[in-house]
Amino acid sequence: MLKKNLLAIFLILAQWCFAQTGSVSGKLLDGEFNEVLPFANVLVKGTTIGTTTDFDGAYSVELEPGTYTLVFSFLGYTSKEITDIVVEAGKTVDLNVTLYPASNQLDEVVVTTTVRKNTEASVLNLQKNSVVLMDGLSLESMKTAGATNIASAIRRVPGVSVQDGKYVYVRGLGDRYTKSILNGMDIPGLDPDKNTVQMDIFPTNILENVIVLKSASAELPADFTGGVVNIVTKDFPSQKQMSFSASIGYNPSMHFKDNYLSYQGGATDFLGFDDGTRALPIASNQFIPNPSDTQNNVILDVITRRFDKTMAAEQQTSKPNFNLGFSYGNQFNVGENTLGVIASLDYKNTTTFYEGFENGIYQKAPESDVYELRFDRRQRGDLGSNNVLASALAGLSYKTGKSKYKLNLLHIHNGESRAAFFNQRTEISNAIDVVKDNLEYTERSISNALLSGKHTSEDASFVTEWSLSPTYTSVQDKDVRLTTFVIDDADGYSISSDAGFPIRLWRDLTEINAVGKIDFSKTYELFGNKSKFNFGGLYSYKNRDYSIYNYNIAFFNFNTSSLNGDPNAILLDENIWTRDNNSGSYVRGNFQPANTFSSEQNTIAGYVSNEFKFAEKFKAVLGLRVEQFTTYFTGQNNTGTEVYDNEKTIDKLNLFPSSNLIYEIKDNMNVRVSYSRTTARPSFKELSVVQIPDLLTGILFLGNLDLKPTYIDNFDLRYEIYGSDAQMFALSGFYKKFTDPIEIVAYNITAPNQFTPRNAPSAKVFGVEFESRKNFGFISESLKDLSLNLNLSIIDSKIDMARGENQEYESRQIFARDGETIEGTRQLQGQSPFLINAGLNYNNRDKGIETGVFYNVQGKTLEVVGFGQNPDVFTQPFNSLNFNFSKTFGELQRSKITLKANNILDDNRESLYKSYNAAKQNFSFRKPGVSFSLGYSLTF
C-alpha cells in the first residue's frame, strides 16, 4: 500500500515537474489609426493572470493547457473579450486584436467574439482602417488559397494581375506604374529594368502580410501610379517554428520529352551559377588580328581555339520541375529584452519546352488597297529552357523597452539556360530562308541588406523609425551564341554575311543601390480627437555599369557549305584558320561603344503629413512630398558623333501633394475619396543610347536620351462594406491623367524589328473596380466554410497621339488602308481594358482541408505601339484556371499534402499584330500546356 502511494505521489510530481505550458501572443491594434496600442491591458477572464502590451503593441501570456477567454482593454477604447481560445501544450496561439475608440457614454461596453471570428475578421481590419486606399493579403488568406509564394496568392487582390507567373501589375497598368517594396524599402529585382520584384521568390511562411496600396500618401515613394506592393516579413515569430517543403511538377507537353533542346553547360548549372565554363576566354581588351595581318596573325588561331566549340542545340530528355524549401523562426528572451530570428532557404528548378513556338515581324503593304499583312521575318521552331532560382533570407530583430532593431539579409541567385532551333523566313528586308541555333545563359543575382530601427518616447506618443538598405545587383549574359545557316537551292547549307556570321556575345550589368530614410510621427489631440503628424526624408543613390563584348566568327578562303549545316563543326581544329593552311574560321572582335555605358540616379525626398479627424465621422490625411530627381549618363553612340561624359539628363524638383478623406457612414461602412500626384520615370536602359539585340527574336531595343518623366494626377472614389466572418463588398472608381506617358513604340517606318521608348503628349484612364467576398452560410450553416471571392476591373484608356512631321498620327495617316479612319487617340500602351479574378474556396480547419478553383484573365492589351507601316501589337487574353487541394494530417496537423493543376483550360500565350481589315498575325506564340504539381510540407 505504501509503495502504491509513493508511486502515485511520484507520478503526480513528475507530471507537475514536466508539464508543458502553452501561450497566447500577438499585437493589439488601434482601429482608428491602424497603429499599435502600447501599454494596453490583457487579462485572462476569471483570474488575476494578465500582462500589458509593450511599446510595439505586442503581448504574450503563458498558460496551462485549456480553454480561455481573454479581455483586452485600453483607456478610452471599447474593451473586447475573445472566447474559445484553446491553449495546447508547447504551442502558441497567434491572436491580433483591434480595439476601437469608445463613444461618449457612461456605461462600459464590452464586445465579445470567438477566437476564430476574430482571426478571420483581422484579415480585413488593416484595409478597413487604412487612411489610404488599399487591399491586404494576410498569411491566413494565402494559406486558404493554398499558395506557397506571393505570386500564386496575390491574384485574389482586386485589380491585380500576375505576368509570367511572377511580376505583379496593379489596375491593368504595366510594370512602369507598379512598384514593389520590401518592409517599406525600395528593392530592385532580378531584372533591374523592372519596378516590380519577382513575387515567386518569397515563401509565404516568413511573411506577415502583403499590402497593395492603390492611392498615394506623402510617406510613400512618388514613382508609382497603379499601386505599391509592400512585402512585410515577420520580425518576432510567436513561437519556435521550423518547416520543410518539397514539390514536384509535371507538364505533359514539356517534361520527359526526348526532343527537348539544351546544350552542355557547366557542372554547377543546377545551383544557378556558371562554374567558369562560359567565361570570356580572352581578355576584354585583347587585340585580335585578322588573317591578312601577317605581322600579328600568328596568335589568331590560338585566340580562336580558346572559344568553346559547342554552337548547336542538342536534344535531351527534359526533367520535371521540383522545389525545395526550408524556414525557421523563433524568439528568445535576452534578459528583459527579446531577440527574434527568421531564416528561409528556397530552391526552384523549372524546365520549360515550347514546341512550335513562333515569333514574327509583320508590316503593312505600301499600297493602301492591300489589307493583308506581309511578314518581314517569321520564325518557327522549338525552345527549351531550364531556370534555377535559389534564395536565402535571414532576419534578426532585437526589442528593448523602447526600441526595436531589425537586420534582414536577402540573397537571390538565378541561372537560366536556353537553347533553340528554328527556321526563319525573310521576305521584305532580305528574301532568304535560314535555320538558326541559339544558345544562351543568363546569370542574375541580387544581394540586399536592410538595417532598421524604431524608437519611442516614454508614453509612445513620439516615434522615430529609420532604415538603411544597400543592394548589389548583377546580370550577366554568358557566351550567348547564334549560328545562322542559309538554306541553299540545292538543299545545302552555307554561312554568309548576308544572313550574318556566327555570333558570340557577353553582357555585363552591375548596379549598386543605396537607400536611407527616416520617419517621425507625433500623436497629439486636434479638434478633441487623436491625431498624428508625420514627417521624414529619404535619399536614394543608384549606379549602373553596362558593357557588351561582341565577337563573331568569320571565314577566310573557306567554303562553308562543307560544314553541312553543323554549327559544332565551325570551330573544329581542322576547320580553324592557321598560318599553315591559310583557310578556315577565325574569331574577330566587334566593339560597340553604344553598348558600354555608365549611368547614375539620385533622389532626395522629404515629406510632411497630418492624419486627423475633423468630425466624428470624417477622417483625413493631408500630405506633401517633395523629390529632387537627377540622372547622369556616360557613353557614346556607335559612330562617335555623340559623346557624353557624366551628362545630366534629368534634373527635376517636383511637389507631390496627396489627400485622403474617409467618411464613416456606419461602423462597417466607409466612403473614401483621394487625390494624389505621382510620377513614372525612365529606366537606365531607356534613358541611354544603348542598342541591345535579342538574338532569339532579332528585335533590337534602342535607348532614347530625350525621354522625360511622366506625371500623373490620380483621383479615387470607393464605397466599402465590411461584414462578419471576413466578408466584404466594395465598389471603386478611379481616374488618372497622364502627362508625357512613356511607351514602347516601333522606331521608324523602315525598321520593323527596332523598338524604342518615346513620350506621348497625354493620356487618360478611367476605371471601375468591384470586389465581393461572401460565404454561403446564408444558405445553410453547413456551407459556411464555402466562400466566393470575386473582383472585376473595367478600364478605359485614351492617349493623344503625337502630331507633326515624322510623328505617330501623321505616320498612321500616310499608311492608312482604304476605308480606314485614323482617330487622334488610341489605347494606352500596357493598359489592360479589364481584369477578372474569381475564386471558389472551401476551408474546413477542423478537418484540415483547403481547396479552391481560381480564375484570372486580363483583357487584350496594347504591347507595342505601331508606327507607319508597322502595325500595333496586342497581348491576347490568357484565361488562367487553376485548382488546388491541400490536406493536413496528424494530431497536430503538422503535415500537409498539396495538389495543384494550372492552366486547366490549356490556353496559349499569344501576342498578335492587328491591322485594319487584315487577318491577325503572330508577333509571339507560346503553348504553356497544363501543369500539375504535388507537394508535401512538414512543420515542426
Coordinates of N, CA and C in Angstrom, one line a residue, residues 717-856:
L717 N -12.3 57.1 -55.8 CA -13.6 57.1 -55.0 C -13.9 55.6 -54.7
R718 N -14.2 55.3 -53.4 CA -14.5 53.9 -53.1 C -15.6 53.9 -52.0
Y719 N -16.5 52.9 -52.2 CA -17.6 52.6 -51.2 C -17.4 51.2 -50.8
E720 N -17.3 51.0 -49.4 CA -17.0 49.6 -48.9 C -17.8 49.3 -47.7
I721 N -18.2 48.0 -47.7 CA -19.0 47.4 -46.5 C -18.2 46.2 -46.0
Y722 N -18.0 46.1 -44.7 CA -17.4 45.0 -44.1 C -18.4 44.2 -43.2
G723 N -18.5 42.9 -43.5 CA -19.4 42.1 -42.8 C -18.6 41.2 -41.8
S724 N -19.4 40.3 -41.2 CA -18.7 39.3 -40.3 C -18.1 38.2 -41.1
D725 N -17.3 37.4 -40.4 CA -16.6 36.3 -41.0 C -15.8 36.7 -42.2
A726 N -15.2 37.8 -42.2 CA -14.3 38.3 -43.3 C -15.0 38.5 -44.6
Q727 N -16.2 38.8 -44.5 CA -17.0 39.1 -45.8 C -16.9 40.6 -46.0
M728 N -17.0 41.0 -47.3 CA -16.9 42.4 -47.6 C -17.4 42.6 -49.0
F729 N -17.8 43.9 -49.3 CA -18.2 44.4 -50.6 C -17.6 45.7 -50.8
A730 N -17.1 46.0 -52.0 CA -16.5 47.3 -52.3 C -16.7 47.6 -53.8
L731 N -17.0 48.9 -54.0 CA -17.1 49.4 -55.4 C -16.3 50.7 -55.5
S732 N -15.4 50.7 -56.5 CA -14.4 51.8 -56.6 C -14.4 52.3 -58.0
G733 N -14.1 53.6 -58.1 CA -13.9 54.3 -59.3 C -12.6 55.1 -59.3
F734 N -11.9 55.1 -60.4 CA -10.7 55.9 -60.4 C -10.5 56.6 -61.8
Y735 N -9.8 57.7 -61.8 CA -9.5 58.5 -63.0 C -8.0 58.9 -62.9
K736 N -7.3 58.7 -64.0 CA -5.8 59.1 -64.0 C -5.5 59.9 -65.2
K737 N -4.9 61.0 -65.0 CA -4.5 61.9 -66.1 C -3.0 61.9 -66.3
F738 N -2.5 61.4 -67.4 CA -1.0 61.3 -67.6 C -0.5 62.5 -68.5
T739 N 0.6 63.0 -68.1 CA 1.3 64.0 -68.9 C 2.7 63.4 -69.3
D740 N 2.9 63.3 -70.6 CA 4.1 62.7 -71.2 C 4.3 61.3 -70.9
P741 N 3.3 60.4 -71.1 CA 3.4 59.0 -70.8 C 4.5 58.4 -71.7
I742 N 5.3 57.4 -71.1 CA 6.3 56.8 -71.9 C 5.8 55.4 -72.4
E743 N 6.0 55.2 -73.7 CA 5.5 54.0 -74.3 C 6.6 53.3 -75.2
I744 N 6.5 52.0 -75.4 CA 7.4 51.3 -76.3 C 6.8 51.3 -77.7
V745 N 7.5 51.9 -78.6 CA 6.9 52.1 -80.0 C 7.9 51.5 -81.0
A746 N 7.4 51.3 -82.2 CA 8.3 50.9 -83.3 C 9.1 52.2 -83.7
Y747 N 10.4 51.9 -84.0 CA 11.4 53.0 -84.1 C 11.1 53.9 -85.3
N748 N 10.9 53.3 -86.5 CA 10.6 54.1 -87.7 C 9.9 53.2 -88.7
I749 N 9.6 53.8 -89.8 CA 8.9 53.0 -90.9 C 9.7 51.9 -91.5
T750 N 11.0 52.1 -91.6 CA 11.9 51.2 -92.4 C 12.5 50.1 -91.5
A751 N 12.3 50.2 -90.2 CA 13.0 49.2 -89.3 C 11.9 48.5 -88.4
P752 N 11.2 47.5 -88.9 CA 10.1 46.9 -88.2 C 10.5 46.1 -86.9
N753 N 11.8 45.8 -86.9 CA 12.3 45.0 -85.7 C 13.0 45.8 -84.7
Q754 N 12.9 47.1 -84.8 CA 13.5 48.0 -83.8 C 12.5 48.8 -83.0
F755 N 12.7 48.7 -81.7 CA 11.7 49.4 -80.8 C 12.4 50.3 -79.9
T756 N 11.7 51.4 -79.5 CA 12.3 52.4 -78.6 C 11.2 53.0 -77.7
P757 N 11.6 53.6 -76.6 CA 10.7 54.3 -75.7 C 10.5 55.7 -76.2
R758 N 9.3 56.2 -76.2 CA 9.0 57.6 -76.5 C 7.9 58.2 -75.6
N759 N 8.0 59.5 -75.5 CA 6.9 60.2 -74.7 C 5.7 60.5 -75.7
A760 N 4.5 60.2 -75.3 CA 3.3 60.7 -76.0 C 2.9 62.0 -75.2
P761 N 2.0 62.8 -75.9 CA 1.6 64.1 -75.2 C 0.9 63.9 -73.9
S762 N -0.2 63.1 -73.9 CA -1.0 62.9 -72.7 C -1.9 61.7 -72.9
A763 N -2.5 61.3 -71.7 CA -3.4 60.1 -71.7 C -4.3 60.2 -70.5
K764 N -5.4 59.5 -70.7 CA -6.4 59.5 -69.6 C -6.9 58.0 -69.4
V765 N -7.1 57.7 -68.1 CA -7.5 56.3 -67.8 C -8.7 56.4 -66.8
F766 N -9.8 55.8 -67.2 CA -11.0 55.7 -66.3 C -11.2 54.2 -65.9
G767 N -11.5 54.0 -64.7 CA -11.7 52.6 -64.3 C -12.7 52.4 -63.2
V768 N -13.3 51.2 -63.1 CA -14.3 50.8 -62.1 C -13.8 49.5 -61.6
E769 N -13.8 49.3 -60.2 CA -13.5 48.0 -59.6 C -14.6 47.6 -58.7
F770 N -14.9 46.3 -58.8 CA -15.9 45.7 -57.9 C -15.3 44.5 -57.2
E771 N -15.5 44.4 -55.9 CA -15.0 43.4 -55.1 C -16.0 42.8 -54.1
S772 N -16.1 41.5 -54.0 CA -17.0 40.9 -53.1 C -16.4 39.6 -52.5
R773 N -16.5 39.4 -51.2 CA -16.1 38.2 -50.6 C -17.3 37.8 -49.7
K774 N -17.9 36.6 -50.1 CA -19.1 36.1 -49.4 C -19.1 34.6 -49.2
N775 N -19.4 34.2 -48.0 CA -19.5 32.8 -47.8 C -21.0 32.3 -48.0
F776 N -21.2 31.0 -48.0 CA -22.6 30.5 -48.3 C -23.3 30.1 -47.0
G777 N -22.9 30.7 -45.9 CA -23.6 30.4 -44.7 C -25.0 30.9 -44.6
F778 N -25.4 31.9 -45.5 CA -26.7 32.4 -45.5 C -27.7 31.3 -46.1
I779 N -27.1 30.3 -46.8 CA -28.0 29.3 -47.3 C -28.2 28.2 -46.3
S780 N -27.0 27.8 -45.7 CA -27.0 26.8 -44.7 C -25.8 26.9 -43.8
E781 N -25.9 26.7 -42.5 CA -24.7 26.8 -41.7 C -23.6 25.8 -42.1
S782 N -24.0 24.7 -42.7 CA -23.0 23.7 -43.1 C -22.2 24.2 -44.3
L783 N -22.6 25.3 -45.0 CA -21.9 25.8 -46.1 C -21.1 27.0 -45.8
K784 N -20.9 27.3 -44.5 CA -20.2 28.5 -44.1 C -18.7 28.4 -44.5
D785 N -18.2 27.2 -44.6 CA -16.8 27.1 -45.0 C -16.5 27.3 -46.5
L786 N -17.6 27.4 -47.2 CA -17.5 27.6 -48.7 C -17.7 29.1 -49.0
S787 N -16.8 29.7 -49.7 CA -16.9 31.1 -50.0 C -16.5 31.4 -51.4
L788 N -17.0 32.6 -51.9 CA -16.7 33.0 -53.2 C -16.1 34.4 -53.1
N789 N -14.9 34.5 -53.8 CA -14.2 35.8 -53.9 C -14.3 36.2 -55.4
L790 N -14.8 37.4 -55.6 CA -14.9 37.9 -57.0 C -14.5 39.4 -57.0
N791 N -13.6 39.7 -58.0 CA -13.3 41.1 -58.2 C -13.1 41.3 -59.7
L792 N -13.6 42.4 -60.1 CA -13.7 42.8 -61.5 C -13.2 44.2 -61.7
S793 N -12.4 44.5 -62.7 CA -11.9 45.8 -63.0 C -12.2 46.1 -64.5
I794 N -12.9 47.2 -64.8 CA -13.1 47.6 -66.2 C -12.5 48.9 -66.4
I795 N -11.6 49.0 -67.4 CA -10.8 50.2 -67.5 C -10.8 50.7 -69.0
D796 N -11.0 52.0 -69.1 CA -10.9 52.6 -70.5 C -9.8 53.6 -70.5
S797 N -8.9 53.5 -71.5 CA -7.8 54.4 -71.6 C -7.7 55.1 -72.9
K798 N -7.3 56.3 -73.0 CA -7.2 57.1 -74.2 C -5.9 57.9 -74.1
I799 N -5.1 57.8 -75.2 CA -3.9 58.6 -75.3 C -3.9 59.5 -76.5
D800 N -3.5 60.7 -76.4 CA -3.4 61.6 -77.6 C -2.1 61.3 -78.4
M801 N -2.3 61.0 -79.6 CA -1.1 60.7 -80.5 C -0.3 62.0 -80.7
A802 N 1.0 61.8 -80.8 CA 1.9 62.9 -81.1 C 1.6 63.3 -82.6
R803 N 1.6 64.6 -82.8 CA 1.3 65.1 -84.1 C 2.5 65.9 -84.7
G804 N 2.6 66.0 -86.0 CA 3.7 66.8 -86.6 C 4.4 65.8 -87.5
E805 N 5.4 66.4 -88.2 CA 6.2 65.7 -89.2 C 6.9 64.5 -88.5
N806 N 6.9 63.3 -89.1 CA 7.5 62.1 -88.6 C 7.0 61.7 -87.2
Q807 N 5.8 62.1 -86.9 CA 5.1 61.7 -85.6 C 4.1 60.6 -85.9
E808 N 3.6 60.1 -84.8 CA 2.7 58.9 -84.9 C 1.5 59.1 -85.7
Y809 N 0.8 60.2 -85.4 CA -0.5 60.4 -86.1 C -0.3 60.6 -87.6
E810 N 0.7 61.3 -88.0 CA 0.9 61.5 -89.5 C 1.4 60.2 -90.1
S811 N 2.2 59.4 -89.4 CA 2.6 58.1 -89.9 C 1.5 57.2 -90.1
R812 N 0.5 57.2 -89.2 CA -0.7 56.3 -89.4 C -1.6 56.8 -90.5
Q813 N -1.6 58.1 -90.7 CA -2.4 58.7 -91.8 C -1.8 58.3 -93.2
I814 N -0.5 58.3 -93.3 CA 0.2 58.0 -94.5 C -0.1 56.6 -95.0
F815 N -0.1 55.7 -94.0 CA -0.2 54.3 -94.3 C -1.5 53.7 -93.9
A816 N -2.6 54.5 -93.9 CA -3.9 54.1 -93.6 C -4.4 53.3 -94.8
R817 N -5.2 52.2 -94.5 CA -5.8 51.4 -95.6 C -7.0 52.1 -96.1
D818 N -7.4 51.8 -97.3 CA -8.6 52.4 -97.9 C -9.8 52.1 -97.0
G819 N -10.6 53.1 -96.7 CA -11.7 52.9 -95.8 C -11.4 53.1 -94.4
E820 N -10.2 53.1 -94.0 CA -9.8 53.2 -92.6 C -9.8 54.7 -92.1
T821 N -10.4 54.9 -90.9 CA -10.4 56.3 -90.3 C -9.4 56.3 -89.2
I822 N -8.4 57.2 -89.2 CA -7.5 57.3 -88.1 C -7.9 58.3 -87.1
E823 N -8.2 57.9 -85.9 CA -8.6 58.8 -84.8 C -7.3 59.4 -84.2
G824 N -7.5 60.5 -83.5 CA -6.4 61.2 -82.9 C -6.0 60.6 -81.5
T825 N -6.8 59.5 -81.1 CA -6.5 58.9 -79.8 C -6.5 57.4 -80.0
R826 N -5.9 56.7 -79.1 CA -5.9 55.2 -79.1 C -5.7 54.8 -77.6
Q827 N -5.7 53.4 -77.4 CA -5.5 52.8 -76.1 C -4.1 53.1 -75.6
L828 N -3.9 53.2 -74.3 CA -2.6 53.4 -73.7 C -1.8 52.1 -73.7
Q829 N -0.6 52.2 -74.1 CA 0.3 51.0 -74.2 C 0.5 50.5 -72.8
G830 N 0.3 49.1 -72.6 CA 0.4 48.5 -71.3 C -0.8 48.5 -70.5
Q831 N -1.9 49.1 -70.9 CA -3.1 49.2 -70.1 C -4.1 48.2 -70.5
S832 N -4.5 47.3 -69.6 CA -5.5 46.3 -69.9 C -6.9 46.9 -69.8
P833 N -7.8 46.5 -70.7 CA -9.2 47.1 -70.6 C -10.0 46.4 -69.5
F834 N -9.7 45.2 -69.1 CA -10.4 44.6 -68.0 C -9.6 43.6 -67.3
L835 N -9.9 43.3 -66.0 CA -9.3 42.2 -65.2 C -10.4 41.5 -64.5
I836 N -10.3 40.2 -64.5 CA -11.3 39.4 -63.7 C -10.5 38.4 -62.8
N837 N -10.8 38.4 -61.5 CA -10.2 37.5 -60.6 C -11.4 36.8 -59.9
A838 N -11.5 35.5 -59.9 CA -12.6 34.8 -59.2 C -12.0 33.6 -58.5
G839 N -12.6 33.3 -57.3 CA -12.1 32.1 -56.6 C -13.2 31.5 -55.8
L840 N -13.4 30.2 -55.9 CA -14.4 29.5 -55.1 C -13.6 28.6 -54.1
N841 N -13.7 28.9 -52.8 CA -12.8 28.3 -51.8 C -13.7 27.5 -50.8
Y842 N -13.1 26.4 -50.4 CA -13.6 25.6 -49.3 C -12.5 25.5 -48.3
N843 N -12.7 25.9 -47.0 CA -11.7 25.8 -46.0 C -12.3 25.3 -44.7
N844 N -12.0 24.1 -44.4 CA -12.5 23.4 -43.2 C -11.3 23.2 -42.3
R845 N -11.1 24.1 -41.3 CA -9.9 23.9 -40.5 C -9.9 22.7 -39.6
D846 N -11.2 22.3 -39.1 CA -11.3 21.2 -38.3 C -10.8 19.9 -39.0
K847 N -11.1 19.8 -40.2 CA -10.7 18.6 -41.0 C -9.4 18.8 -41.7
G848 N -8.9 20.0 -41.6 CA -7.6 20.3 -42.3 C -7.6 20.3 -43.8
I849 N -8.8 20.7 -44.4 CA -9.0 20.6 -45.8 C -9.1 22.1 -46.3
E850 N -8.3 22.4 -47.3 CA -8.4 23.6 -48.0 C -8.3 23.3 -49.5
T851 N -9.3 23.9 -50.2 CA -9.4 23.6 -51.7 C -10.0 24.8 -52.4
G852 N -9.7 24.9 -53.6 CA -10.3 26.1 -54.3 C -10.1 26.0 -55.8
V853 N -10.9 26.7 -56.6 CA -10.7 26.9 -58.0 C -10.6 28.4 -58.2
F854 N -9.6 28.8 -59.0 CA -9.3 30.2 -59.2 C -9.2 30.5 -60.7
Y855 N -9.8 31.6 -61.0 CA -9.8 32.0 -62.4 C -9.3 33.4 -62.5
N856 N -8.4 33.7 -63.5 CA -7.9 35.0 -63.7 C -7.7 35.3 -65.2

